[in-house]
Amino acid sequence: VPNRGPSVTEISWAEAQEIYDVRALLEAEAASLFARHATPAQVQALASAMAEFDSAVRANNALRRLTATERFYGVIMHGCGNAIIAEILQGLVARITFLRARSMSRPGRSSVSAAEMRKILKAIESGNARAARVAAVEHVAAAAAAARRYFEQEETPKGRRRRAQ
């Protein structure tokens, strides 16, 4: 902001819900396409990103969890064969990362997220496009529910959002 310096954009729950709705649509389609067209090397890259995420969960390392999650979805986005899906999601990446950090801060969410991501991986490994789509939608819905609980917890008594630190 001119003459004021950098500011942190706050996301309302209404905007977050819209982002999750878009994510569900686009990531489900990308996972479905990836399951149909992925090369063995791409599937291996996805499995490697999943292993990295599992390791970060065991180490309780929030930054590594976010990095591994971005890598996992990056493999799917860039390997799905639809550059427009990847481009649209890339435009939302800052907001998605902001929301991921909040939803994964919920106790136990990272372990549940890992199980959901493994379900996506297994569907892709078996080439089951329908199961990959369903697993992706379920994962985004669960992440949205965790983020919603975060937002509700952050509400002040007057109904205003606390400023991001």
GROMACS .gro file of N, CA and C in nm, residues 12-161:
model
  450
   12SER      N    1  -1.200  -1.378   0.383
   12SER     CA    2  -1.321  -1.407   0.459
   12SER      C    3  -1.358  -1.554   0.438
   13TRP      N    4  -1.442  -1.607   0.525
   13TRP     CA    5  -1.484  -1.746   0.505
   13TRP      C    6  -1.561  -1.760   0.373
   14ALA      N    7  -1.641  -1.659   0.336
   14ALA     CA    8  -1.717  -1.667   0.211
   14ALA      C    9  -1.621  -1.681   0.091
   15GLU      N   10  -1.514  -1.601   0.091
   15GLU     CA   11  -1.416  -1.612  -0.018
   15GLU      C   12  -1.344  -1.746  -0.012
   16ALA      N   13  -1.309  -1.791   0.108
   16ALA     CA   14  -1.242  -1.920   0.123
   16ALA      C   15  -1.329  -2.033   0.068
   17GLN      N   16  -1.459  -2.030   0.099
   17GLN     CA   17  -1.550  -2.134   0.049
   17GLN      C   18  -1.553  -2.134  -0.104
   18GLU      N   19  -1.553  -2.016  -0.165
   18GLU     CA   20  -1.551  -2.009  -0.311
   18GLU      C   21  -1.421  -2.068  -0.367
   19ILE      N   22  -1.311  -2.042  -0.300
   19ILE     CA   23  -1.182  -2.098  -0.344
   19ILE      C   24  -1.187  -2.250  -0.334
   20TYR      N   25  -1.239  -2.302  -0.224
   20TYR     CA   26  -1.249  -2.448  -0.209
   20TYR      C   27  -1.341  -2.507  -0.315
   21ASP      N   28  -1.449  -2.438  -0.349
   21ASP     CA   29  -1.539  -2.487  -0.455
   21ASP      C   30  -1.466  -2.498  -0.588
   22VAL      N   31  -1.388  -2.395  -0.621
   22VAL     CA   32  -1.312  -2.395  -0.746
   22VAL      C   33  -1.204  -2.504  -0.742
   23ARG      N   34  -1.135  -2.513  -0.628
   23ARG     CA   35  -1.033  -2.618  -0.613
   23ARG      C   36  -1.093  -2.756  -0.636
   24ALA      N   37  -1.208  -2.781  -0.577
   24ALA     CA   38  -1.271  -2.913  -0.590
   24ALA      C   39  -1.297  -2.946  -0.737
   25LEU      N   40  -1.350  -2.851  -0.809
   25LEU     CA   41  -1.378  -2.873  -0.951
   25LEU      C   42  -1.250  -2.898  -1.032
   26LEU      N   43  -1.154  -2.807  -1.016
   26LEU     CA   44  -1.033  -2.814  -1.098
   26LEU      C   45  -0.939  -2.927  -1.058
   27GLU      N   46  -0.920  -2.946  -0.928
   27GLU     CA   47  -0.829  -3.053  -0.885
   27GLU      C   48  -0.888  -3.190  -0.913
   28ALA      N   49  -1.020  -3.204  -0.904
   28ALA     CA   50  -1.084  -3.331  -0.937
   28ALA      C   51  -1.064  -3.364  -1.085
   29GLU      N   52  -1.085  -3.265  -1.170
   29GLU     CA   53  -1.064  -3.287  -1.314
   29GLU      C   54  -0.919  -3.318  -1.344
   30ALA      N   55  -0.827  -3.245  -1.281
   30ALA     CA   56  -0.684  -3.268  -1.303
   30ALA      C   57  -0.645  -3.409  -1.257
   31ALA      N   58  -0.694  -3.452  -1.141
   31ALA     CA   59  -0.661  -3.586  -1.091
   31ALA      C   60  -0.716  -3.693  -1.184
   32SER      N   61  -0.837  -3.671  -1.234
   32SER     CA   62  -0.897  -3.765  -1.328
   32SER      C   63  -0.816  -3.776  -1.457
   33LEU      N   64  -0.781  -3.661  -1.513
   33LEU     CA   65  -0.700  -3.659  -1.635
   33LEU      C   66  -0.562  -3.722  -1.612
   34PHE      N   67  -0.502  -3.689  -1.499
   34PHE     CA   68  -0.370  -3.743  -1.466
   34PHE      C   69  -0.377  -3.895  -1.456
   35ALA      N   70  -0.482  -3.948  -1.392
   35ALA     CA   71  -0.496  -4.093  -1.378
   35ALA      C   72  -0.503  -4.161  -1.514
   36ARG      N   73  -0.564  -4.094  -1.610
   36ARG     CA   74  -0.577  -4.151  -1.746
   36ARG      C   75  -0.449  -4.144  -1.827
   37HIS      N   76  -0.369  -4.038  -1.807
   37HIS     CA   77  -0.260  -4.010  -1.899
   37HIS      C   78  -0.120  -4.009  -1.840
   38ALA      N   79  -0.107  -4.026  -1.711
   38ALA     CA   80   0.025  -4.014  -1.647
   38ALA      C   81   0.120  -4.124  -1.694
   39THR      N   82   0.243  -4.083  -1.713
   39THR     CA   83   0.348  -4.179  -1.744
   39THR      C   84   0.395  -4.245  -1.615
   40PRO      N   85   0.463  -4.358  -1.624
   40PRO     CA   86   0.517  -4.419  -1.502
   40PRO      C   87   0.611  -4.323  -1.426
   41ALA      N   88   0.687  -4.244  -1.498
   41ALA     CA   89   0.777  -4.148  -1.432
   41ALA      C   90   0.697  -4.042  -1.356
   42GLN      N   91   0.586  -3.995  -1.412
   42GLN     CA   92   0.502  -3.897  -1.345
   42GLN      C   93   0.437  -3.956  -1.220
   43VAL      N   94   0.391  -4.080  -1.230
   43VAL     CA   95   0.332  -4.147  -1.114
   43VAL      C   96   0.437  -4.164  -1.005
   44GLN      N   97   0.560  -4.197  -1.046
   44GLN     CA   98   0.669  -4.210  -0.948
   44GLN      C   99   0.699  -4.075  -0.882
   45ALA      N  100   0.696  -3.968  -0.957
   45ALA     CA  101   0.717  -3.834  -0.901
   45ALA      C  102   0.608  -3.801  -0.800
   46LEU      N  103   0.485  -3.841  -0.829
   46LEU     CA  104   0.374  -3.819  -0.737
   46LEU      C  105   0.394  -3.901  -0.609
   47ALA      N  106   0.435  -4.026  -0.624
   47ALA     CA  107   0.461  -4.112  -0.508
   47ALA      C  108   0.575  -4.055  -0.424
   48SER      N  109   0.674  -3.999  -0.488
   48SER     CA  110   0.786  -3.937  -0.417
   48SER      C  111   0.739  -3.815  -0.337
   49ALA      N  112   0.654  -3.734  -0.395
   49ALA     CA  113   0.599  -3.618  -0.325
   49ALA      C  114   0.514  -3.664  -0.206
   50MET      N  115   0.441  -3.774  -0.224
   50MET     CA  116   0.360  -3.828  -0.115
   50MET      C  117   0.449  -3.875   0.000
   51ALA      N  118   0.558  -3.942  -0.034
   51ALA     CA  119   0.653  -3.988   0.069
   51ALA      C  120   0.714  -3.869   0.143
   52GLU      N  121   0.741  -3.764   0.069
   52GLU     CA  122   0.794  -3.641   0.130
   52GLU      C  123   0.692  -3.581   0.227
   53PHE      N  124   0.565  -3.581   0.188
   53PHE     CA  125   0.460  -3.529   0.275
   53PHE      C  126   0.450  -3.615   0.402
   54ASP      N  127   0.449  -3.748   0.385
   54ASP     CA  128   0.441  -3.838   0.500
   54ASP      C  129   0.557  -3.813   0.597
   55SER      N  130   0.675  -3.793   0.543
   55SER     CA  131   0.793  -3.764   0.626
   55SER      C  132   0.776  -3.633   0.702
   56ALA      N  133   0.723  -3.532   0.636
   56ALA     CA  134   0.700  -3.402   0.700
   56ALA      C  135   0.596  -3.412   0.811
   57VAL      N  136   0.494  -3.496   0.790
   57VAL     CA  137   0.391  -3.516   0.892
   57VAL      C  138   0.454  -3.583   1.014
   58ARG      N  139   0.534  -3.688   0.990
   58ARG     CA  140   0.600  -3.757   1.102
   58ARG      C  141   0.692  -3.663   1.179
   59ALA      N  142   0.760  -3.574   1.106
   59ALA     CA  143   0.853  -3.478   1.169
   59ALA      C  144   0.780  -3.357   1.228
   60ASN      N  145   0.649  -3.349   1.205
   60ASN     CA  146   0.569  -3.234   1.248
   60ASN      C  147   0.630  -3.103   1.199
   61ASN      N  148   0.668  -3.102   1.071
   61ASN     CA  149   0.733  -2.986   1.011
   61ASN      C  150   0.633  -2.918   0.916
   62ALA      N  151   0.576  -2.807   0.961
   62ALA     CA  152   0.471  -2.739   0.885
   62ALA      C  153   0.519  -2.690   0.749
   63LEU      N  154   0.638  -2.632   0.744
   63LEU     CA  155   0.688  -2.580   0.616
   63LEU      C  156   0.711  -2.693   0.516
   64ARG      N  157   0.769  -2.804   0.561
   64ARG     CA  158   0.789  -2.919   0.472
   64ARG      C  159   0.657  -2.978   0.426
   65ARG      N  160   0.556  -2.977   0.514
   65ARG     CA  161   0.423  -3.027   0.473
   65ARG      C  162   0.368  -2.942   0.359
   66LEU      N  163   0.376  -2.810   0.374
   66LEU     CA  164   0.326  -2.722   0.268
   66LEU      C  165   0.403  -2.740   0.139
   67THR      N  166   0.535  -2.750   0.149
   67THR     CA  167   0.619  -2.767   0.030
   67THR      C  168   0.587  -2.899  -0.040
   68ALA      N  169   0.574  -3.006   0.038
   68ALA     CA  170   0.544  -3.136  -0.021
   68ALA      C  171   0.404  -3.139  -0.083
   69THR      N  172   0.309  -3.072  -0.018
   69THR     CA  173   0.174  -3.066  -0.073
   69THR      C  174   0.174  -2.991  -0.206
   70GLU      N  175   0.246  -2.880  -0.211
   70GLU     CA  176   0.255  -2.804  -0.336
   70GLU      C  177   0.321  -2.889  -0.445
   71ARG      N  178   0.422  -2.966  -0.406
   71ARG     CA  179   0.488  -3.054  -0.505
   71ARG      C  180   0.391  -3.162  -0.553
   72PHE      N  181   0.318  -3.224  -0.461
   72PHE     CA  182   0.221  -3.328  -0.496
   72PHE      C  183   0.121  -3.275  -0.599
   73TYR      N  184   0.061  -3.161  -0.568
   73TYR     CA  185  -0.037  -3.105  -0.660
   73TYR      C  186   0.028  -3.049  -0.787
   74GLY      N  187   0.151  -3.003  -0.776
   74GLY     CA  188   0.222  -2.956  -0.894
   74GLY      C  189   0.243  -3.067  -0.996
   75VAL      N  190   0.276  -3.186  -0.947
   75VAL     CA  191   0.293  -3.301  -1.037
   75VAL      C  192   0.162  -3.329  -1.109
   76ILE      N  193   0.053  -3.329  -1.035
   76ILE     CA  194  -0.078  -3.355  -1.097
   76ILE      C  195  -0.114  -3.245  -1.196
   77MET      N  196  -0.099  -3.119  -1.153
   77MET     CA  197  -0.138  -3.007  -1.239
   77MET      C  198  -0.060  -3.005  -1.370
   78HIS      N  199   0.069  -3.026  -1.359
   78HIS     CA  200   0.152  -3.017  -1.480
   78HIS      C  201   0.149  -3.145  -1.563
   79GLY      N  202   0.101  -3.253  -1.504
   79GLY     CA  203   0.095  -3.379  -1.578
   79GLY      C  204  -0.043  -3.415  -1.626
   80CYS      N  205  -0.143  -3.332  -1.595
   80CYS     CA  206  -0.280  -3.368  -1.633
   80CYS      C  207  -0.309  -3.346  -1.781
   81GLY      N  208  -0.225  -3.268  -1.846
   81GLY     CA  209  -0.245  -3.244  -1.988
   81GLY      C  210  -0.338  -3.129  -2.019
   82ASN      N  211  -0.379  -3.054  -1.918
   82ASN     CA  212  -0.466  -2.938  -1.939
   82ASN      C  213  -0.399  -2.816  -1.878
   83ALA      N  214  -0.333  -2.740  -1.961
   83ALA     CA  215  -0.257  -2.624  -1.914
   83ALA      C  216  -0.344  -2.516  -1.853
   84ILE      N  217  -0.470  -2.508  -1.894
   84ILE     CA  218  -0.560  -2.406  -1.841
   84ILE      C  219  -0.592  -2.434  -1.694
   85ILE      N  220  -0.614  -2.561  -1.659
   85ILE     CA  221  -0.637  -2.596  -1.519
   85ILE      C  222  -0.518  -2.552  -1.435
   86ALA      N  223  -0.398  -2.587  -1.480
   86ALA     CA  224  -0.277  -2.550  -1.407
   86ALA      C  225  -0.264  -2.398  -1.396
   87GLU      N  226  -0.295  -2.328  -1.502
   87GLU     CA  227  -0.284  -2.181  -1.503
   87GLU      C  228  -0.382  -2.117  -1.404
   88ILE      N  229  -0.504  -2.165  -1.404
   88ILE     CA  230  -0.604  -2.109  -1.313
   88ILE      C  231  -0.565  -2.136  -1.167
   89LEU      N  232  -0.526  -2.260  -1.138
   89LEU     CA  233  -0.486  -2.292  -1.001
   89LEU      C  234  -0.360  -2.216  -0.960
   90GLN      N  235  -0.270  -2.195  -1.054
   90GLN     CA  236  -0.149  -2.118  -1.023
   90GLN      C  237  -0.187  -1.976  -0.983
   91GLY      N  238  -0.290  -1.922  -1.044
   91GLY     CA  239  -0.337  -1.789  -1.008
   91GLY      C  240  -0.395  -1.783  -0.868
   92LEU      N  241  -0.435  -1.897  -0.815
   92LEU     CA  242  -0.492  -1.904  -0.680
   92LEU      C  243  -0.392  -1.954  -0.577
   93VAL      N  244  -0.270  -1.985  -0.619
   93VAL     CA  245  -0.175  -2.055  -0.531
   93VAL      C  246  -0.149  -1.982  -0.400
   94ALA      N  247  -0.138  -1.851  -0.399
   94ALA     CA  248  -0.111  -1.780  -0.274
   94ALA      C  249  -0.227  -1.798  -0.177
   95ARG      N  250  -0.349  -1.787  -0.226
   95ARG     CA  251  -0.466  -1.805  -0.140
   95ARG      C  252  -0.480  -1.949  -0.094
   96ILE      N  253  -0.454  -2.042  -0.186
   96ILE     CA  254  -0.462  -2.184  -0.151
   96ILE      C  255  -0.359  -2.218  -0.044
   97THR      N  256  -0.237  -2.167  -0.058
   97THR     CA  257  -0.132  -2.192   0.041
   97THR      C  258  -0.171  -2.132   0.176
   98PHE      N  259  -0.225  -2.011   0.175
   98PHE     CA  260  -0.273  -1.948   0.298
   98PHE      C  261  -0.375  -2.038   0.366
   99LEU      N  262  -0.471  -2.087   0.291
   99LEU     CA  263  -0.576  -2.172   0.347
   99LEU      C  264  -0.522  -2.308   0.391
  100ARG      N  265  -0.430  -2.364   0.313
  100ARG     CA  266  -0.369  -2.492   0.350
  100ARG      C  267  -0.299  -2.482   0.484
  101ALA      N  268  -0.224  -2.375   0.501
  101ALA     CA  269  -0.152  -2.356   0.627
  101ALA      C  270  -0.249  -2.353   0.744
  102ARG      N  271  -0.365  -2.290   0.726
  102ARG     CA  272  -0.462  -2.282   0.834
  102ARG      C  273  -0.531  -2.415   0.857
  103SER      N  274  -0.572  -2.481   0.750
  103SER     CA  275  -0.644  -2.608   0.769
  103SER      C  276  -0.551  -2.715   0.828
  104MET      N  277  -0.425  -2.715   0.785
  104MET     CA  278  -0.331  -2.816   0.838
  104MET      C  279  -0.283  -2.782   0.978
  105SER      N  280  -0.313  -2.663   1.027
  105SER     CA  281  -0.275  -2.628   1.164
  105SER      C  282  -0.371  -2.692   1.264
  106ARG      N  283  -0.483  -2.743   1.216
  106ARG     CA  284  -0.579  -2.809   1.305
  106ARG      C  285  -0.519  -2.939   1.356
  107PRO      N  286  -0.532  -2.967   1.485
  107PRO     CA  287  -0.476  -3.091   1.541
  107PRO      C  288  -0.525  -3.214   1.466
  108GLY      N  289  -0.431  -3.297   1.424
  108GLY     CA  290  -0.463  -3.422   1.355
  108GLY      C  291  -0.494  -3.408   1.207
  109ARG      N  292  -0.510  -3.287   1.157
  109ARG     CA  293  -0.549  -3.268   1.017
  109ARG      C  294  -0.443  -3.320   0.921
  110SER      N  295  -0.316  -3.302   0.954
  110SER     CA  296  -0.210  -3.344   0.861
  110SER      C  297  -0.212  -3.495   0.838
  111SER      N  298  -0.237  -3.572   0.942
  111SER     CA  299  -0.243  -3.718   0.927
  111SER      C  300  -0.363  -3.759   0.842
  112VAL      N  301  -0.475  -3.692   0.865
  112VAL     CA  302  -0.594  -3.721   0.785
  112VAL      C  303  -0.570  -3.679   0.640
  113SER      N  304  -0.509  -3.564   0.622
  113SER     CA  305  -0.477  -3.516   0.488
  113SER      C  306  -0.388  -3.616   0.415
  114ALA      N  307  -0.290  -3.671   0.486
  114ALA     CA  308  -0.200  -3.770   0.426
  114ALA      C  309  -0.279  -3.891   0.377
  115ALA      N  310  -0.373  -3.938   0.457
  115ALA     CA  311  -0.455  -4.053   0.416
  115ALA      C  312  -0.538  -4.020   0.293
  116GLU      N  313  -0.592  -3.898   0.289
  116GLU     CA  314  -0.672  -3.856   0.174
  116GLU      C  315  -0.585  -3.846   0.048
  117MET      N  316  -0.466  -3.792   0.064
  117MET     CA  317  -0.375  -3.781  -0.051
  117MET      C  318  -0.330  -3.919  -0.098
  118ARG      N  319  -0.308  -4.012  -0.005
  118ARG     CA  320  -0.271  -4.149  -0.045
  118ARG      C  321  -0.384  -4.213  -0.125
  119LYS      N  322  -0.508  -4.180  -0.090
  119LYS     CA  323  -0.623  -4.233  -0.165
  119LYS      C  324  -0.621  -4.181  -0.309
  120ILE      N  325  -0.587  -4.055  -0.326
  120ILE     CA  326  -0.573  -3.998  -0.461
  120ILE      C  327  -0.461  -4.072  -0.535
  121LEU      N  328  -0.347  -4.087  -0.468
  121LEU     CA  329  -0.232  -4.155  -0.528
  121LEU      C  330  -0.268  -4.297  -0.570
  122LYS      N  331  -0.332  -4.373  -0.482
  122LYS     CA  332  -0.368  -4.512  -0.515
  122LYS      C  333  -0.460  -4.519  -0.636
  123ALA      N  334  -0.557  -4.428  -0.645
  123ALA     CA  335  -0.647  -4.425  -0.760
  123ALA      C  336  -0.569  -4.397  -0.888
  124ILE      N  337  -0.475  -4.305  -0.879
  124ILE     CA  338  -0.393  -4.270  -0.996
  124ILE      C  339  -0.303  -4.387  -1.034
  125GLU      N  340  -0.241  -4.448  -0.934
  125GLU     CA  341  -0.152  -4.563  -0.962
  125GLU      C  342  -0.228  -4.676  -1.032
  126SER      N  343  -0.355  -4.692  -0.998
  126SER     CA  344  -0.435  -4.798  -1.061
  126SER      C  345  -0.499  -4.751  -1.192
  127GLY      N  346  -0.480  -4.624  -1.227
  127GLY     CA  347  -0.537  -4.571  -1.350
  127GLY      C  348  -0.687  -4.550  -1.343
  128ASN      N  349  -0.742  -4.541  -1.222
  128ASN     CA  350  -0.885  -4.526  -1.204
  128ASN      C  351  -0.921  -4.378  -1.197
  129ALA      N  352  -0.958  -4.321  -1.311
  129ALA     CA  353  -0.988  -4.179  -1.321
  129ALA      C  354  -1.106  -4.138  -1.234
  130ARG      N  355  -1.209  -4.222  -1.230
  130ARG     CA  356  -1.328  -4.189  -1.149
  130ARG      C  357  -1.293  -4.184  -1.001
  131ALA      N  358  -1.218  -4.283  -0.953
  131ALA     CA  359  -1.180  -4.286  -0.812
  131ALA      C  360  -1.087  -4.169  -0.778
  132ALA      N  361  -1.002  -4.131  -0.871
  132ALA     CA  362  -0.912  -4.017  -0.848
  132ALA      C  363  -0.993  -3.889  -0.833
  133ARG      N  364  -1.095  -3.874  -0.917
  133ARG     CA  365  -1.183  -3.757  -0.910
  133ARG      C  366  -1.255  -3.752  -0.775
  134VAL      N  367  -1.314  -3.864  -0.735
  134VAL     CA  368  -1.388  -3.870  -0.609
  134VAL      C  369  -1.296  -3.842  -0.491
  135ALA      N  370  -1.178  -3.903  -0.492
  135ALA     CA  371  -1.083  -3.883  -0.382
  135ALA      C  372  -1.038  -3.738  -0.372
  136ALA      N  373  -1.018  -3.673  -0.486
  136ALA     CA  374  -0.977  -3.532  -0.487
  136ALA      C  375  -1.088  -3.443  -0.430
  137VAL      N  376  -1.211  -3.469  -0.468
  137VAL     CA  377  -1.324  -3.390  -0.417
  137VAL      C  378  -1.338  -3.412  -0.266
  138GLU      N  379  -1.327  -3.535  -0.221
  138GLU     CA  380  -1.337  -3.564  -0.077
  138GLU      C  381  -1.227  -3.494   0.001
  139HIS      N  382  -1.106  -3.493  -0.055
  139HIS     CA  383  -0.993  -3.429   0.012
  139HIS      C  384  -1.015  -3.278   0.024
  140VAL      N  385  -1.059  -3.215  -0.081
  140VAL     CA  386  -1.083  -3.070  -0.077
  140VAL      C  387  -1.199  -3.039   0.019
  141ALA      N  388  -1.302  -3.121   0.020
  141ALA     CA  389  -1.415  -3.099   0.111
  141ALA      C  390  -1.369  -3.109   0.257
  142ALA      N  391  -1.284  -3.206   0.287
  142ALA     CA  392  -1.234  -3.221   0.424
  142ALA      C  393  -1.143  -3.104   0.461
  143ALA      N  394  -1.062  -3.059   0.367
  143ALA     CA  395  -0.976  -2.943   0.393
  143ALA      C  396  -1.061  -2.818   0.417
  144ALA      N  397  -1.168  -2.804   0.341
  144ALA     CA  398  -1.259  -2.690   0.360
  144ALA      C  399  -1.322  -2.695   0.498
  145ALA      N  400  -1.363  -2.813   0.542
  145ALA     CA  401  -1.425  -2.826   0.675
  145ALA      C  402  -1.324  -2.789   0.783
  146ALA      N  403  -1.199  -2.832   0.769
  146ALA     CA  404  -1.095  -2.797   0.867
  146ALA      C  405  -1.069  -2.647   0.865
  147ALA      N  406  -1.065  -2.589   0.748
  147ALA     CA  407  -1.042  -2.444   0.738
  147ALA      C  408  -1.160  -2.368   0.798
  148ARG      N  409  -1.278  -2.417   0.778
  148ARG     CA  410  -1.395  -2.349   0.835
  148ARG      C  411  -1.385  -2.347   0.987
  149ARG      N  412  -1.344  -2.460   1.047
  149ARG     CA  413  -1.328  -2.464   1.192
  149ARG      C  414  -1.221  -2.365   1.237
  150TYR      N  415  -1.116  -2.351   1.156
  150TYR     CA  416  -1.013  -2.252   1.188
  150TYR      C  417  -1.073  -2.111   1.185
  151PHE      N  418  -1.149  -2.080   1.081
  151PHE     CA  419  -1.210  -1.948   1.069
  151PHE      C  420  -1.304  -1.921   1.185
  152GLU      N  421  -1.385  -2.019   1.221
  152GLU     CA  422  -1.479  -2.001   1.332
  152GLU      C  423  -1.405  -1.975   1.462
  153GLN      N  424  -1.294  -2.042   1.482
  153GLN     CA  425  -1.214  -2.026   1.603
  153GLN      C  426  -1.149  -1.888   1.608
  154GLU      N  427  -1.118  -1.832   1.493
  154GLU     CA  428  -1.050  -1.703   1.485
  154GLU      C  429  -1.144  -1.584   1.497
  155GLU      N  430  -1.274  -1.609   1.494
  155GLU     CA  431  -1.371  -1.500   1.506
  155GLU      C  432  -1.361  -1.437   1.645
  156THR      N  433  -1.367  -1.308   1.649
  156THR     CA  434  -1.369  -1.239   1.778
  156THR      C  435  -1.514  -1.233   1.826
  157PRO      N  436  -1.537  -1.199   1.950
  157PRO     CA  437  -1.675  -1.191   1.999
  157PRO      C  438  -1.762  -1.093   1.921
  158LYS      N  439  -1.705  -0.992   1.860
  158LYS     CA  440  -1.782  -0.894   1.785
  158LYS      C  441  -1.805  -0.939   1.640
  159GLY      N  442  -1.756  -1.061   1.606
  159GLY     CA  443  -1.776  -1.112   1.471
  159GLY      C  444  -1.673  -1.062   1.373
  160ARG      N  445  -1.570  -0.996   1.422
  160ARG     CA  446  -1.465  -0.946   1.331
  160ARG      C  447  -1.348  -1.040   1.330
  161ARG      N  448  -1.278  -1.040   1.219
  161ARG     CA  449  -1.159  -1.124   1.207
  161ARG      C  450  -1.042  -1.057   1.277
   0.00000   0.00000   0.00000
